[in-house]
Every structure is written in C-alpha cells, then in structure tokens.
Coordinates of C-alpha atoms in Angstrom, one line a residue:
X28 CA -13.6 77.4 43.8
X29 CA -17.3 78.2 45.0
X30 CA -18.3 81.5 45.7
X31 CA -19.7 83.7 48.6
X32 CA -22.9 82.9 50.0
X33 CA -25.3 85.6 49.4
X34 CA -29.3 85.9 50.6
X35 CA -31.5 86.9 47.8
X36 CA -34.6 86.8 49.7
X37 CA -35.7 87.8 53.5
X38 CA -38.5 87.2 55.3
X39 CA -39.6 84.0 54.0
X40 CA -41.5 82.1 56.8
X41 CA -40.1 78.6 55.5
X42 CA -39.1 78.5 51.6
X43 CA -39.7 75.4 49.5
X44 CA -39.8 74.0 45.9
X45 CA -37.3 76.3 44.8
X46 CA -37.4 75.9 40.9
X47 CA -35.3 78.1 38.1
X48 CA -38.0 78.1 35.2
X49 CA -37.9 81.0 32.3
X50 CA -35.0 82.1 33.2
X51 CA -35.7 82.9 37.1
X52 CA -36.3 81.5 40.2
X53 CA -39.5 80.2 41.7
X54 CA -40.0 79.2 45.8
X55 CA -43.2 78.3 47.5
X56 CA -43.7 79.7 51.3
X57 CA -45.6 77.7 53.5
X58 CA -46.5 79.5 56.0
X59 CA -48.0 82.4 53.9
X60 CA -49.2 79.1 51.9
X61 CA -47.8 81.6 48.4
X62 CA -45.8 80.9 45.1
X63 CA -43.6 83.6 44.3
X64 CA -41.6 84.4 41.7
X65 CA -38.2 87.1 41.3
X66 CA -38.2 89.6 39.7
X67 CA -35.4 90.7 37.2
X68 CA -34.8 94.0 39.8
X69 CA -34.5 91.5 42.3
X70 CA -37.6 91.7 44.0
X71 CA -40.0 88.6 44.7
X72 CA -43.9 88.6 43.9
X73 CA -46.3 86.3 45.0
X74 CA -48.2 85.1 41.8
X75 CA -50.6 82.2 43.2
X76 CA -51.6 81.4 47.1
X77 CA -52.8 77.9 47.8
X78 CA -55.4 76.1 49.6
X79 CA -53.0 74.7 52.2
X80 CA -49.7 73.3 52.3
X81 CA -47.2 71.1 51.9
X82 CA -47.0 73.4 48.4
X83 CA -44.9 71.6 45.1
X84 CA -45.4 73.1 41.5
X85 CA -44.0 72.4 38.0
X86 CA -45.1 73.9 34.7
X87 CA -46.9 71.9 32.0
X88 CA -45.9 72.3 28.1
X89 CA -48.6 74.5 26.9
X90 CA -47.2 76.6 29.9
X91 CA -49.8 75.7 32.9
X92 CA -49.0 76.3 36.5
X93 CA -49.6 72.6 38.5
X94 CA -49.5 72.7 42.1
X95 CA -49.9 70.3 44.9
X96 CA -52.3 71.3 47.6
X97 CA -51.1 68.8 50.4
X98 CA -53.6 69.4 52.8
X99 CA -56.7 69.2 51.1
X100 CA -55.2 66.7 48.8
X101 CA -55.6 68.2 45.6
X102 CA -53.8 69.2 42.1
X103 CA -54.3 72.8 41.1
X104 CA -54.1 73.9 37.7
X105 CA -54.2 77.7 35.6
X106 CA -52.0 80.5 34.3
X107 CA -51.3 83.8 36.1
X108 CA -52.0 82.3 39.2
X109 CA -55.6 81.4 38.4
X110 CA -55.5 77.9 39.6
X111 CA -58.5 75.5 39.8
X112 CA -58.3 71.9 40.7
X113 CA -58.1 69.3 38.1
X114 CA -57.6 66.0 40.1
X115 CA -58.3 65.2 43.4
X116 CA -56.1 62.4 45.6
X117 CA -57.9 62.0 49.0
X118 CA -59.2 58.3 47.6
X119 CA -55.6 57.5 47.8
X120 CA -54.4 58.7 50.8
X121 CA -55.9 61.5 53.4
X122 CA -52.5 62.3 55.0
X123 CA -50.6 65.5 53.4
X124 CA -49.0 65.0 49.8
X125 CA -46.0 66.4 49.1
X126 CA -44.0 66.8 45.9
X127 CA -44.7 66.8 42.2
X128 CA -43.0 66.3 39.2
X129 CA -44.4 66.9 35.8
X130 CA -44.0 64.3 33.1
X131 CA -43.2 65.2 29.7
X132 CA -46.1 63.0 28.1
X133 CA -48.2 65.5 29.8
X134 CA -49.3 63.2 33.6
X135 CA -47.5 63.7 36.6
X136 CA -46.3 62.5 39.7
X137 CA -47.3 63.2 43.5
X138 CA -45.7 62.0 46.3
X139 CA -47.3 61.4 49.6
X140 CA -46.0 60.7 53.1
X141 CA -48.6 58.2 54.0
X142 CA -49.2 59.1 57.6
X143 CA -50.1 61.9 60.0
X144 CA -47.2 64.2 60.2
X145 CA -47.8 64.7 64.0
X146 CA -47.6 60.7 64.4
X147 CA -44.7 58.3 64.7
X148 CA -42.6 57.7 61.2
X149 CA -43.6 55.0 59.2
X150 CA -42.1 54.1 56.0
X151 CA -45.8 53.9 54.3
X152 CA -45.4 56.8 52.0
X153 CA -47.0 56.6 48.2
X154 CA -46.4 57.8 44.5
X155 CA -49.7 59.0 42.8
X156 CA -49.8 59.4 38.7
X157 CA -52.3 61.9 38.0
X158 CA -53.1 60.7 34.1
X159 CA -54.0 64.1 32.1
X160 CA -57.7 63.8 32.3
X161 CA -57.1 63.8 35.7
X162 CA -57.8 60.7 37.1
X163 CA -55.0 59.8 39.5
X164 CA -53.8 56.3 40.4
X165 CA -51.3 54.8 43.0
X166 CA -48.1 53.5 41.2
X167 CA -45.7 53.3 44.0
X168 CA -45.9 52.5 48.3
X169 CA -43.3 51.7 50.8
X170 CA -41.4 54.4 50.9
X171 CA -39.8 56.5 54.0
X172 CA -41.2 59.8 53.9
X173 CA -40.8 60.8 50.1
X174 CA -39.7 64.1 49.5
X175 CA -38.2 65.8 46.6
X176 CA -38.8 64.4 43.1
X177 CA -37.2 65.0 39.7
X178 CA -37.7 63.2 36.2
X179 CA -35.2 62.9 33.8
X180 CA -35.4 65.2 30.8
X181 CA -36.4 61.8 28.8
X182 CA -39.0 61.2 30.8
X183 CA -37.5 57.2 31.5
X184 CA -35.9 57.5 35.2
X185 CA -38.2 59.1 38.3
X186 CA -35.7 60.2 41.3
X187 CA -37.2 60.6 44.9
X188 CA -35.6 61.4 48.4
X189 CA -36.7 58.6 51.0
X190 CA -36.1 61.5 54.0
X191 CA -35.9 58.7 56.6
X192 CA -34.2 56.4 55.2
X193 CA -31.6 58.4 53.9
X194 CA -31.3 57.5 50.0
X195 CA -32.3 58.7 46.7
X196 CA -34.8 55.8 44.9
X197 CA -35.2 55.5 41.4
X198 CA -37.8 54.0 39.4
X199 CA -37.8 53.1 35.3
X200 CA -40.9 54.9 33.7
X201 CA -42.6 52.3 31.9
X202 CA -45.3 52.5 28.7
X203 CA -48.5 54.1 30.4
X204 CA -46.7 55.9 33.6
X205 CA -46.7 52.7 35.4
X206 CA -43.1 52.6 37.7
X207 CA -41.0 49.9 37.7
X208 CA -37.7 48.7 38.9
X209 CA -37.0 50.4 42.1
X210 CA -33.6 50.3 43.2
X211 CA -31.3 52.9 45.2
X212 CA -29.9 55.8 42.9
X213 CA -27.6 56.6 45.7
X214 CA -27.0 56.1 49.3
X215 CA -26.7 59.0 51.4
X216 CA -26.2 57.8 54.6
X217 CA -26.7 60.4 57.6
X218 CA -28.5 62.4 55.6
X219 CA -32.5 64.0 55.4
X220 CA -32.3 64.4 51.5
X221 CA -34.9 67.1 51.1
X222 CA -35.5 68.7 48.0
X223 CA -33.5 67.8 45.0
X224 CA -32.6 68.8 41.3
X225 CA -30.3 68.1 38.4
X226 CA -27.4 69.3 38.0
X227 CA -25.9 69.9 34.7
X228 CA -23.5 67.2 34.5
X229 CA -26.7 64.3 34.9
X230 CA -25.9 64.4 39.2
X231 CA -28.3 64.8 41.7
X232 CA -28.6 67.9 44.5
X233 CA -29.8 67.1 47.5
X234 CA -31.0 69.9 50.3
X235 CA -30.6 68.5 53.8
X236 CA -32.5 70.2 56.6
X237 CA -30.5 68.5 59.6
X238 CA -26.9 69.2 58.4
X239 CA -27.5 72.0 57.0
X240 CA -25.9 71.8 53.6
X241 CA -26.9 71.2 50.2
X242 CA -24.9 67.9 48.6
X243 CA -23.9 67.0 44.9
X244 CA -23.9 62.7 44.7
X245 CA -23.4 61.0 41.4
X246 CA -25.9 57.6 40.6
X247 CA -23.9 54.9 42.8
X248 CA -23.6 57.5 46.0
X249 CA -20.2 59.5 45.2
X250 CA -20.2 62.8 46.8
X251 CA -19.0 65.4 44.3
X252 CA -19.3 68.3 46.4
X253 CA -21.2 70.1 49.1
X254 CA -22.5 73.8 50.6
X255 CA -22.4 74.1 53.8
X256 CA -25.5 76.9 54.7
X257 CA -25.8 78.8 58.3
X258 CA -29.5 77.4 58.2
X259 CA -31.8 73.9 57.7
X260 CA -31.8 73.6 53.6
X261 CA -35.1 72.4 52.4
X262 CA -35.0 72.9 48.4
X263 CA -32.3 73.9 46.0
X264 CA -32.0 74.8 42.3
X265 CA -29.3 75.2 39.6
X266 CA -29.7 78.3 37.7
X267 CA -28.4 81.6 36.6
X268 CA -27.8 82.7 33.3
X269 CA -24.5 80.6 33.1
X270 CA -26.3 77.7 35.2
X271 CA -23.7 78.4 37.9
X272 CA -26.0 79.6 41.0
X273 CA -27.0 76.9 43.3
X274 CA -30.1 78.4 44.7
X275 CA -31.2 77.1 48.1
X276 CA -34.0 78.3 50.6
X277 CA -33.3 77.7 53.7
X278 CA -34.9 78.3 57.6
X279 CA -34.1 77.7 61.3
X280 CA -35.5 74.5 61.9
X281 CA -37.7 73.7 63.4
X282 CA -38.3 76.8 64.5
X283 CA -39.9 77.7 60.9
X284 CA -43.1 75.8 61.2
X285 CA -44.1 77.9 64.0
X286 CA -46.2 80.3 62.2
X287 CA -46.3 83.0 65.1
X288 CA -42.9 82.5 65.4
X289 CA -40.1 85.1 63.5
X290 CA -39.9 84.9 59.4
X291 CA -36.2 82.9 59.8
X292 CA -37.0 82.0 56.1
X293 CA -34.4 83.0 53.4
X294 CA -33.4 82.1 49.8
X295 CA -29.8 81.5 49.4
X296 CA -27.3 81.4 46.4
X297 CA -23.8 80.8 45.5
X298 CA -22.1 80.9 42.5
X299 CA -20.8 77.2 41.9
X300 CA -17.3 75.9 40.2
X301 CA -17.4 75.0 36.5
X302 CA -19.8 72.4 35.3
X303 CA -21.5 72.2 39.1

C-alpha cells in the first residue's frame, strides 16, 4: 500500500528534471532558470543557473554536470556549477531543446520540439547526439513533442515521451550512437507523458501534466500503478535510500509559466509499495 503524499519542497516556480543522483535528489526550476540540489537537513540549494530554459541535466562518468540550455540551444558542461558550453545545436534546429540523456560511452542525447512553442503543434520534433568532442548530429525526426528521455543502464534501448501523441518510443542504440528501430515501448493513450524514469523492476514512470498523476506502464503498455497528485506532474524520480520514494515536482498548470504569477511549484514524494 502507497504512502502519504508529502511536499518536500515550496516555492518552486515550475520544477523539472527531477533526478536522484548520489544519493539525493536534483530538480531544475524554470522560471528562476536554477539547478538545485537537497540537502541531507532537508533544505534545497541552487548549485548552477542557466542561460535559459527548457533546463535537462545528467552527470557524466568522471562526474561532470551536462545541462541543456533550450533557449539558446546549447550543452553546458563543469563541476560545482561552473558550466561552460561544449556543443552548440542551433545548426540543427533554432526552436527550444528539451531533454537530455547521458550515454554511458560518454555522447549524449538531446531532444528537441522542432517548432515554436507559441505556434500550432506539429509532430516535427528531433533527437540530437552530441558525440564527446562535441560535435552534435541529428539521429532522429518526426516525433510529437519529445519530452522526457531515459537510456537503459546498458546503453542499447533510448526511451522518449511523444507528449502529443501520447506514447513512449523506443529506439535500439546501434555501434556509433546512430538510433535505429523505432517502435512504440508503450501506448499511453489519454495521456501527456512528461518526464519519465526507471523504475526498479525495468518499468517506465511517466509524469503527466494534464491528469495530474504520475503512471507506472510495463514495455507493451500495462499499467502497473498510478499517483494521483493535487497538481500538473512534470518530472518524477525513484529514490530514497530503500529506492521506495517516488519523487515528483509538480505545479498548477498552466498557471506555472507565468513568471509574475505565484510560486505554485512544489516537489512531491510518496513512499511506494515493495519493488515500485
């Protein structure tokens, strides 16, 4: 049986990229354009602020911070927060990118919407490999507003939302980055998947900003359980010391993006059932 909710953290104008690394949990804030990191008091710091958003970030090996820079299309790298850009993706697209996913060969992958956010929908969003010397290429196109974006610990299988289409994609990782054999992970029809992580058992969370909730499906589509938050979920993580806390942060929507508007921002968490 699944715990309480409980907020974490306040005062968020609208929380993304929520990530459990070294043993704590990470969340980008768009509005104040920050990563921040909690503390083991339970207090949140901001450790890096960022060109512009939409903000992603993963951790290389040797321990590197990489963030996306959506607006001014760009991949920051650096520890402590000292980020400078080592690849730039404006020659691919010059609409905002989104996620990123660090492979464990060292490249990584960006995800880009493919069109003005202010214009109609069109199912022209991109997948960028940024090689490590920085050079980035397009390996995917076609898709319906990517979102959230997860490897498999193996480094064979790249996962993304499709936000419009309602789906999670899946492409084989083939010898030099290139992506191959797309086909639908699962179908999650009525659903905005938003952010998304692993869960423990090799299933897929989804956060889903219209229904509110945050959704466990297994490869095929089976729903194997669900949260049902009091706000829009954008981003969700499994963590904890026991790796039972789904994390989520979460915002009115869209009453978030209005940046003179009140901080309705908040990370989430509740304690999940046995091998969630």
């Amino acid at each position: 049986m699944m715990g309480r909710i409980s907020t974490v953290v306040t005062g968020i104008g609208m929380g993304e990229s929520a990530r459990w690394h070294n043993g704590t949990l990470w969340y980008a804030d768009w509005m104040a354009r920050t990563v921040s990191v909690l503390g083991s008091g339970g207090a949140a710091s901001v450790v890096a602020t960022v060109p512009s958003f939409p903000i992603s970030f993963d951790w290389f090996d040797d321990g590197r911070m990489v963030v996306v820079s959506g607006g001014t299309a760009e991949v920051l790298a650096g520890f402590g927060g000292r980020l400078a850009r080592i690849a730039g993706l404006g020659h691919l697209s010059p609409d905002p990118w989104n996620e990123l996913a660090v492979h464990p060969g060292g490249a990584l992958y960006v995800d880009g919407i493919g069109y003005d956010f202010a214009g109609p929908p069109r199912a022209e969003g991109l997948i960028a490999r940024v090689a490590p010397d920085g050079t980035a290429t397009r390996v995917a196109g076609g898709l319906a507003f990517p979102n959230g974006m997860v490897i498999s610990p193996d480094g064979a299988l790249l996962v993304v939302a499709e936000s419009h289409a309602g789906r999670l994609t899946c492409f084989d990782i083939g010898d030099g980055g290139a992506l191959a054999n797309r086909r639908v992970w699962a179908a999650v029809e009525g659903s905005a998947p938003d952010g998304i992580c692993w869960s423990p058992d090799g299933g897929i969370w989804y956060a889903d900003v219209p229904n509110r909730r945050c959704v466990l499906v297994r490869e095929g589509g089976e729903v194997a359980d669900a949260v049902q938050f009091p706000q829009g979920c954008f981003s969700c993580a499994v963590g904890g010391t026991a790796g039972d806390l789904l994390f989520a942060t979460a915002a009115d929507w869209p009453g978030a993006m209005d940046a003179a508007g009140p901080k309705s921002g908040r990370v989430l968490a509740v304690q999940l059932a046995q091998g969630g």
